[in-house]
XYZ file of C-alpha atoms in Angstrom:
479
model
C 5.002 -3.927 -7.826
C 6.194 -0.350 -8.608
C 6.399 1.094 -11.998
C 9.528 2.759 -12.136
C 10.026 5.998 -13.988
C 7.062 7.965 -12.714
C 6.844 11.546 -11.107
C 4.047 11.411 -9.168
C 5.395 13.751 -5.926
C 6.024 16.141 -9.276
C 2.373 15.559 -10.876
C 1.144 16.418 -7.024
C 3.158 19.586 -6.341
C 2.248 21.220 -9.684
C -1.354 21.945 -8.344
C -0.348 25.593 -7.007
C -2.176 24.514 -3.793
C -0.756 24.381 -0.459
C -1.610 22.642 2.488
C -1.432 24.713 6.304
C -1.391 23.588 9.709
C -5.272 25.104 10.787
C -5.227 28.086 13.430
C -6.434 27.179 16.864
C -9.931 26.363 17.772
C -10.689 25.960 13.803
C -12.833 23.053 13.299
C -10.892 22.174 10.184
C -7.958 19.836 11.112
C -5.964 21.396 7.825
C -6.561 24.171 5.298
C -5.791 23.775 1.800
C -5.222 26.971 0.137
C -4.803 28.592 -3.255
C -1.881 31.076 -4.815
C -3.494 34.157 -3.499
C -4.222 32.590 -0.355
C -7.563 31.220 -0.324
C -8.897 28.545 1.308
C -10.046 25.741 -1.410
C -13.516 24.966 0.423
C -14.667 21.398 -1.097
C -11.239 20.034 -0.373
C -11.204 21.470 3.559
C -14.628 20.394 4.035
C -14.261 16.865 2.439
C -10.966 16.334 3.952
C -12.880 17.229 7.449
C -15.269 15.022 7.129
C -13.324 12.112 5.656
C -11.085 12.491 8.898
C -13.442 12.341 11.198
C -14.588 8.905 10.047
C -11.198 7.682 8.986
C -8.226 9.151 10.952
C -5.858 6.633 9.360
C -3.886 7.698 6.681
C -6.064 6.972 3.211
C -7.683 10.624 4.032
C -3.679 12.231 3.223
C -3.472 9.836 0.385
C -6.373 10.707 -1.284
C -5.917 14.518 -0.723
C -2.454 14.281 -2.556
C -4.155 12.367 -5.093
C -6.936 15.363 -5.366
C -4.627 18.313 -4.966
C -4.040 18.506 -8.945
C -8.281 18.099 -10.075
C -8.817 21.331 -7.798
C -5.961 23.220 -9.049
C -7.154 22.280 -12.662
C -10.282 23.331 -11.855
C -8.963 26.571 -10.843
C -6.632 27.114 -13.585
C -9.818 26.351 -16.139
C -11.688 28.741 -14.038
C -14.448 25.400 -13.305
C -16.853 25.270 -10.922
C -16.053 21.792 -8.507
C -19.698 21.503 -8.306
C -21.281 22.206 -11.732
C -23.911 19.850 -13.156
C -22.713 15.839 -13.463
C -22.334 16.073 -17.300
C -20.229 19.009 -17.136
C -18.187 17.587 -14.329
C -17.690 14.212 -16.589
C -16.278 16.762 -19.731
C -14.214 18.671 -16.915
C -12.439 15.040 -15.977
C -11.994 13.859 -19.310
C -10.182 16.955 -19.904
C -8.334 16.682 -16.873
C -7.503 12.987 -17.132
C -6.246 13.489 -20.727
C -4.151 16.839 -20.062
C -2.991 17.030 -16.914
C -2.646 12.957 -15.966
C -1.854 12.316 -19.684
C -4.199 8.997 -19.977
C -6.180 7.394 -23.260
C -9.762 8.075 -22.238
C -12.734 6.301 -24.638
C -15.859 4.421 -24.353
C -15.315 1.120 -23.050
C -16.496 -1.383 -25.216
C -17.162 -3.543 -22.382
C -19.684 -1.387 -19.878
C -22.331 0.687 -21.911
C -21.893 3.947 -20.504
C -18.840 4.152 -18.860
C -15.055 5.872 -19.865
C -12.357 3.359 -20.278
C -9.081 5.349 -18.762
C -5.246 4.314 -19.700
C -1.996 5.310 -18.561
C 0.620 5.909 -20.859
C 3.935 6.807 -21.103
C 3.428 10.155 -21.043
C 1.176 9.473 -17.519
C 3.304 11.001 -13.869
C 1.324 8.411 -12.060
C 1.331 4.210 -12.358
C -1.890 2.408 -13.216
C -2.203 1.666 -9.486
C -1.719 5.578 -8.983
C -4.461 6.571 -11.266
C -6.830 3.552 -9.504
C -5.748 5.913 -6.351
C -7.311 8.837 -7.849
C -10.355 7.903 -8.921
C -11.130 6.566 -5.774
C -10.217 9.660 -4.180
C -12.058 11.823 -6.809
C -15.292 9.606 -5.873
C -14.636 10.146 -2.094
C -14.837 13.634 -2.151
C -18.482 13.617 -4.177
C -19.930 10.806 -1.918
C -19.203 12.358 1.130
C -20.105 16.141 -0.354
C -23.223 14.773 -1.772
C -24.177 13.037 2.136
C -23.343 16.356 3.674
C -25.482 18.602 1.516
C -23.230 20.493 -0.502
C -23.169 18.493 -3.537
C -26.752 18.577 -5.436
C -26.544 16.376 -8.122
C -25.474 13.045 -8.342
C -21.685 11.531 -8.610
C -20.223 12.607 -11.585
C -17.550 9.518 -10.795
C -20.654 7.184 -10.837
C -22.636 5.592 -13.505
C -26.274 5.993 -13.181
C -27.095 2.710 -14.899
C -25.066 0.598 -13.081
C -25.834 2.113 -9.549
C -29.941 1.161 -10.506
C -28.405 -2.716 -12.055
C -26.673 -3.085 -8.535
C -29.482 -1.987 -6.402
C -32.001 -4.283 -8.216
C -29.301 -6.905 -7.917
C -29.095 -6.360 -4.368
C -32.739 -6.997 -3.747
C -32.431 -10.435 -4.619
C -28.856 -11.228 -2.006
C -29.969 -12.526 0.969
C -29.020 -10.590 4.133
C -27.465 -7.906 1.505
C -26.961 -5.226 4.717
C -25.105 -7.967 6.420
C -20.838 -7.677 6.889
C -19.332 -10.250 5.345
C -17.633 -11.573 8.443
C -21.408 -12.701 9.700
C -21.383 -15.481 7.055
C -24.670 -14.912 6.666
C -24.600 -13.017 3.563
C -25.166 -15.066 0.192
C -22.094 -13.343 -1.594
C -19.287 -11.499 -0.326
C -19.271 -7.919 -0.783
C -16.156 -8.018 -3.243
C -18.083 -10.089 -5.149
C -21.083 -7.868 -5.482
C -18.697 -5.377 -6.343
C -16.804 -7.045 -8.747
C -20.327 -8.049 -10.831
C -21.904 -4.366 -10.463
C -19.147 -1.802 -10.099
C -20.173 1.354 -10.080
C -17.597 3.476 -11.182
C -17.927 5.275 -14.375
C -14.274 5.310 -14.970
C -12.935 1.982 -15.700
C -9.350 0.844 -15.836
C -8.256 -2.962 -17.322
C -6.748 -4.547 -15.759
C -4.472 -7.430 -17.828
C -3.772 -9.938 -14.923
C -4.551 -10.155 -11.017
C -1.913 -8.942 -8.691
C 0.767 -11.354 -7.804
C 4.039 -10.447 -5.563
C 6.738 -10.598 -7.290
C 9.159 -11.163 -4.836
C 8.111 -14.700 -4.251
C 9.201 -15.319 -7.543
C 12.585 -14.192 -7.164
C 15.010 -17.383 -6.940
C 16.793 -17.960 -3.115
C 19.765 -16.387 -3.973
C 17.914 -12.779 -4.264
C 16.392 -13.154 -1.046
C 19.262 -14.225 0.714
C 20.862 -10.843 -0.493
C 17.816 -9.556 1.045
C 18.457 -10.736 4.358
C 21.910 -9.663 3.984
C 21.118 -6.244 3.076
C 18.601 -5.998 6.436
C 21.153 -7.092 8.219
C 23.156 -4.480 7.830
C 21.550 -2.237 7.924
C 19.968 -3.053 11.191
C 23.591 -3.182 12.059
C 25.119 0.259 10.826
C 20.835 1.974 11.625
C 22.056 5.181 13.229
C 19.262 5.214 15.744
C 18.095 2.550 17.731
C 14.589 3.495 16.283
C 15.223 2.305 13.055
C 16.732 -0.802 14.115
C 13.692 -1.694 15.901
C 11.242 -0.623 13.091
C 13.406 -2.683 10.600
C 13.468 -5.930 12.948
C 9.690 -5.143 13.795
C 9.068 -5.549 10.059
C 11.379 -7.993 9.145
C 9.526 -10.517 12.001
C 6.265 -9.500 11.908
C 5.592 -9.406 7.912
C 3.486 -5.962 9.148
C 3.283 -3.280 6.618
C 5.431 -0.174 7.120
C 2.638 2.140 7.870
C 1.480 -0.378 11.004
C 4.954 -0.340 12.375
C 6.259 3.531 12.616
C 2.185 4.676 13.636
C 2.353 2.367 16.753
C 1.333 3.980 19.668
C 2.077 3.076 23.162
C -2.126 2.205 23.705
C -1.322 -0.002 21.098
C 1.887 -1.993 22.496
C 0.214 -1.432 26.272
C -3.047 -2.991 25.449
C -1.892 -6.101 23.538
C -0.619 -6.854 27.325
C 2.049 -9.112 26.548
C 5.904 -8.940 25.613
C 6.184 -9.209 21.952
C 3.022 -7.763 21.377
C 1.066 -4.386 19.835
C -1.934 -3.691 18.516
C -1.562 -1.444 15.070
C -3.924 -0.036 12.755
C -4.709 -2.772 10.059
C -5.581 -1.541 6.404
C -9.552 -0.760 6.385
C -9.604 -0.547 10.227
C -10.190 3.520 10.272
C -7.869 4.353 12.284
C -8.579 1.634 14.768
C -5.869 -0.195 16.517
C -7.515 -3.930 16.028
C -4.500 -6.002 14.333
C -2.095 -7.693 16.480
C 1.600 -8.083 15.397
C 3.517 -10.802 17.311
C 7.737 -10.362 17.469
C 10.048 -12.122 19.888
C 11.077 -11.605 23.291
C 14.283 -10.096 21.949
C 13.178 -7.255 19.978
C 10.731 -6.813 22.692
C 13.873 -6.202 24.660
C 15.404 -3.938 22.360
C 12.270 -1.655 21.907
C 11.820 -1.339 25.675
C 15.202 -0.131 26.105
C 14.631 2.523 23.068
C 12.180 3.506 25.164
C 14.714 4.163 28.255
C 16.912 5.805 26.146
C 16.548 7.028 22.859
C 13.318 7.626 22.957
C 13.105 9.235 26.376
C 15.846 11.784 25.238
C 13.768 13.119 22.624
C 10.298 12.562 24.648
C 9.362 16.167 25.760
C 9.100 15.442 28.716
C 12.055 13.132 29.194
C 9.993 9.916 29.777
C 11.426 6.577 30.590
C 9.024 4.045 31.640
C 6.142 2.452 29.791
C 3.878 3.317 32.657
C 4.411 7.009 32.446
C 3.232 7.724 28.408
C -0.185 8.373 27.841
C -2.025 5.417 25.164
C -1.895 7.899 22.476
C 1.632 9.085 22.247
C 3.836 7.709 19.595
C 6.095 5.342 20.094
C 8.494 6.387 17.565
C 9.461 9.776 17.451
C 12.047 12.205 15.639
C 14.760 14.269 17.474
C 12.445 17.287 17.473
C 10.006 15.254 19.652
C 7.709 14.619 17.340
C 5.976 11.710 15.761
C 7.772 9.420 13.228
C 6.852 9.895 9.501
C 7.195 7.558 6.215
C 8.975 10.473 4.664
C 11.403 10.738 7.535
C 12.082 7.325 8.017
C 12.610 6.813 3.740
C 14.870 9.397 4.650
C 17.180 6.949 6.802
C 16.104 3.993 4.873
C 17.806 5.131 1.393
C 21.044 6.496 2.900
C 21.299 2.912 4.769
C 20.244 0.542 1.893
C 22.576 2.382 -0.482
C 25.438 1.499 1.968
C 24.313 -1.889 2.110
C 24.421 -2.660 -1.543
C 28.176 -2.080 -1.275
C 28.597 -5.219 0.280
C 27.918 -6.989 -3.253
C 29.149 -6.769 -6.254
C 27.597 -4.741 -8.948
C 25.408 -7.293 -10.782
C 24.502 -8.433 -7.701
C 22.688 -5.479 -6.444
C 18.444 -5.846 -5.894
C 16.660 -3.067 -5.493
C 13.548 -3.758 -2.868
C 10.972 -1.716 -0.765
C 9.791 -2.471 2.942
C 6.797 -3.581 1.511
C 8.842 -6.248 -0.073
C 10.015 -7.579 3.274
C 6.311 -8.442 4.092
C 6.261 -10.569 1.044
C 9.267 -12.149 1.733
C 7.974 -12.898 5.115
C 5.250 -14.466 3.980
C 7.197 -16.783 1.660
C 9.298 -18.201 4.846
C 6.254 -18.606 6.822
C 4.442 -20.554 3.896
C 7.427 -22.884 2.978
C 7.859 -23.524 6.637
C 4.209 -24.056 7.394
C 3.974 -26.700 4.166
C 6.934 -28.444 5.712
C 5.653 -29.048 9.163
C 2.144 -30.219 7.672
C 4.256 -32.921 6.137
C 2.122 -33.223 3.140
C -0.860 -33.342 5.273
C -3.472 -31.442 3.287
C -5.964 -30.545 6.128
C -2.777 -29.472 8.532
C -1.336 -27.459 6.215
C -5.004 -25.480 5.516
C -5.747 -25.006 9.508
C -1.884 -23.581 9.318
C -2.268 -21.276 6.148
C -6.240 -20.278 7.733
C -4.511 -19.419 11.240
C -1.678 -17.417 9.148
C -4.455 -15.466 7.110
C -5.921 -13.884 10.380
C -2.604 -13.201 11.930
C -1.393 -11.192 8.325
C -4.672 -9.732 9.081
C -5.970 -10.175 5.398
C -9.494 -10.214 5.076
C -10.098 -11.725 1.709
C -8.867 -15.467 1.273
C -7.734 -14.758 -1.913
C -4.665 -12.900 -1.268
C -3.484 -16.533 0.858
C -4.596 -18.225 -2.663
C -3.106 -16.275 -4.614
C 0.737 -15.975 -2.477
C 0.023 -19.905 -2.688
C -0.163 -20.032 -6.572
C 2.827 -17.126 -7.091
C 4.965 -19.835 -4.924
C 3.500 -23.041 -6.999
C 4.659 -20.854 -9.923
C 8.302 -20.265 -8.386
C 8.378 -24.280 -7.746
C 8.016 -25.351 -10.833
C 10.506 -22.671 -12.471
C 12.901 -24.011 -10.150
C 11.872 -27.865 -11.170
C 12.175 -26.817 -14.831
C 15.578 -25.145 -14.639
C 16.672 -27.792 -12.555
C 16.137 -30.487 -15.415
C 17.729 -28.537 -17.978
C 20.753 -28.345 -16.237
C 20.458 -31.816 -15.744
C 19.605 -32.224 -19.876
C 22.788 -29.711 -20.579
C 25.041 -32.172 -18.165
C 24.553 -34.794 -20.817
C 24.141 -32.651 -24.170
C 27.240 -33.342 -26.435
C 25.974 -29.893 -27.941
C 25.944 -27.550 -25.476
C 29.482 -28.921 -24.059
C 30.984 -28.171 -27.201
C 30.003 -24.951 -27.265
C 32.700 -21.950 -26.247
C 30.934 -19.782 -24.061
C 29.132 -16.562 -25.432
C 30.693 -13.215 -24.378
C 28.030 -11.182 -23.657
C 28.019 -7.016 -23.960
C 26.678 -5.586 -20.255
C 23.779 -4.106 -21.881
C 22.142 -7.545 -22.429
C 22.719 -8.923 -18.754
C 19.810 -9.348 -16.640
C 18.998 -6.390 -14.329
C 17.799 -7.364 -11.034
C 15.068 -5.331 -9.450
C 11.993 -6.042 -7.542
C 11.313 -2.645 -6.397
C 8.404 -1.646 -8.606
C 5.403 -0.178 -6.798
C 3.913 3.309 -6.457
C 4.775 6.200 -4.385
C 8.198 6.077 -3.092
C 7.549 2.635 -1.498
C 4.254 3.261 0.037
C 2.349 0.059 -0.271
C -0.726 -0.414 -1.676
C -4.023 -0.203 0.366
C -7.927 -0.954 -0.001
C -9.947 1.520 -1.623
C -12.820 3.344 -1.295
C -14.749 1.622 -4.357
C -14.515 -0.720 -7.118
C -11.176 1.101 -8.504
C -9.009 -1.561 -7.081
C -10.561 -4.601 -8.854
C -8.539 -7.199 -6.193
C -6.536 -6.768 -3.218
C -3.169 -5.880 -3.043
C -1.793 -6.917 0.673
């Protein structure tokens, strides 16, 4: 969940860098550039690189994430590839000035940094997790392509040799964990050897907090969806926001869908999208109903068709990679455009209820509420069957397209959680029917300032959801 307060698209813009669309026939897909004009060359080249394996979108995240190291480096007048033990001094410096984090030895890992947001920090502890990952991406891929001589600064010696001896002794180590054949997961390796020489604690595992919000916050939810599916002023973003609301997909998934995508999955109701981890690769399939199948067809007709370039109706006629979604320039549907639409909409919506009554929520929430209806209704038609309900939940897991069991386990525990709040409350209502006490009691007037606040909304980067790292910096999944 996001913590609020931050000014992270502040922290990024103050790196004096600037990012330009790459002349023809370059063989750099962008060029990031100084004040005076310069091309930064360890950010191009990395960012080149890291596209060509990955053309999803972690390549942009990262290079936000980055934009600030470089243009410290620059301001310091330091070399982005001096020796490793210079590099280390250059981050600490960096981490504590310019990202305003508590950096120490970690009394846990000999050898490593333990790094701290504080209050002072423009970025959220998932944020700085974000960086470090992309701060190791860059020297990984720079060391495999040559330019980098020495080895990751981001990386601790010692525990890269524990890992690799540890290795030697897991059987079928090279082996993907979907073979089975491996004798731990990969996470799990991870989690026991993590290389990183950076390390963040983390107090508790993720858990959605959404799910714990009682029925009468996600009713208001619905309601707020609702209308503003109703009052969308395009039919695009009434179709992304029912696409969403059905499919549980993250946001990301639903505006990058391509017409390959929806063609290929060969069905109504269908589409293939880029999963988180996939590269790029349109492998995850999103199932919605006949009826928003409808409705996205005819955006195609007509919306969609009046902005195509070339006026394009039919299905048939697109080519696989041309977005579905596009703006009224004719050109392919962003995050930033569509939060655009999204807050003007959802602060309309939260009209509709009284003051106190307002909840503040993300798209990314809507897949967790999703998942809550599917769960409760899944548990119900087991009908306390314990091996129905798991061949439900297993067949859910693949469809949410989550590879680690453990985000099921632990939306299953966040609900068990939410159950017996509600069993609790429930019998001390019951308790207060009967208390002589309480009845007697006039009841308090309290000042505004000490009634609850609802809000859920409380994850990083303008609603952007959270996604699988690189490395070892994100300790569990976030789905």
């Amino acid at each position: 969940m996001r913590e609020k307060g931050r000014k992270q698209g502040r922290f990024v813009a103050l790196s004096g860098l600037e990012k330009l669309a790459a002349p023809p026939g370059s063989q750099y897909p962008l060029l990031i550039v100084d004040s005076a004009g310069s091309p930064v060359f360890f950010l191009c080249e990395w960012y080149r690189r890291k596209k060509a394996v990955d053309p999803g979108r972690t390549p942009d995240t990262y290079l936000d994430m980055a934009l600030p190291w470089a243009g410290f480096l620059l301001r310091r007048g330091y070399a982005w590839n001096a020796k490793p033990e210079q590099l280390l001094a250059f981050l600490v410096e960096f981490l504590r000035d310019d990202v305003g984090c508590l950096v120490g030895p970690d009394s846990h890992r000999e050898d490593s940094l333990f790094v701290q947001t504080t209050g002072a920090s423009p970025l959220s502890k998932s944020s700085l997790g974000v960086l470090l990952s992309a701060l190791t991406s860059i020297y990984d891929i720079l060391i495999g392509s040559g330019y980098y001589a020495y080895q990751n600064p981001m990386r601790s010696e010692r525990m890269i040799q524990l890992k690799q001896e540890h290795l030697r002794q897991v059987k079928n180590a090279g082996a993907p964990d979907h073979a089975g054949i491996r004798s731990e997961t990969h996470q799990e390796t991870n989690r026991a050897f993590p290389t990183n020489q950076f390390c963040q604690r983390r107090k508790k595992v993720w858990e959605p907090q959404v799910v714990l919000e009682p029925e009468a916050v996600h009713k208001r939810m619905h309601e707020t969806i609702d209308y503003m599916v109703r009052h969308a002023t395009f039919q695009r973003d009434q179709v992304i926001l029912l696409i969403i609301r059905q499919t549980g997909a993250r946001l990301s998934e639903v505006i990058e869908m391509t017409v390959g995508g929806y063609r290929k999955a060969r069905r109504p109701g269908r589409a293939l999208v880029k999963n988180k981890g996939s590269h790029g690769r349109e492998e995850k399939t999103i199932h919605f109903t006949t009826t928003v199948d409808r409705y996205l067809c005819d955006y195609i007709r007509t919306e969609r068709a009046k902005y195509d370039p070339q006026k394009r109706k039919r299905v048939e006629d697109l080519d696989d990679r041309d977005p579905l979604f596009l703006t009224r320039t004719g050109r392919s549907y962003s995050r930033a455009a569509f939060y655009h639409h999204w807050n003007k909409l959802f602060s309309s919506a939260q009209r509709q209820f009284k003051k106190q009554e307002h909840v503040e929520f993300t798209p990314h929430d809507l897949r967790h509420l999703r998942v809550t209806r599917a769960v409760i209704k899944y548990r119900q038609d087991a009908k306390g069957d314990a091996a129905v309900e798991a061949e439900l939940l297993e067949g859910f897991q693949q469809l949410m397209g989550w590879r680690s069991p453990e985000t099921m386990k632990i939306y299953l525990q966040t609900m068990n959680q939410r159950k017996a709040i509600e069993t609790m409350l429930a019998d001390e209502e019951a308790q207060e029917q009967t208390d002589r006490t309480l009845s007697s009691l006039a009841p308090l007037q309290l000042s505004q300032e000490f009634l609850p606040k609802q809000n859920i909304s409380q994850c990083s980067n303008e609603g952007e959801e959270p996604f699988l790292l690189d490395d070892e910096f994100g300790w569990y999944e976030d789905e």
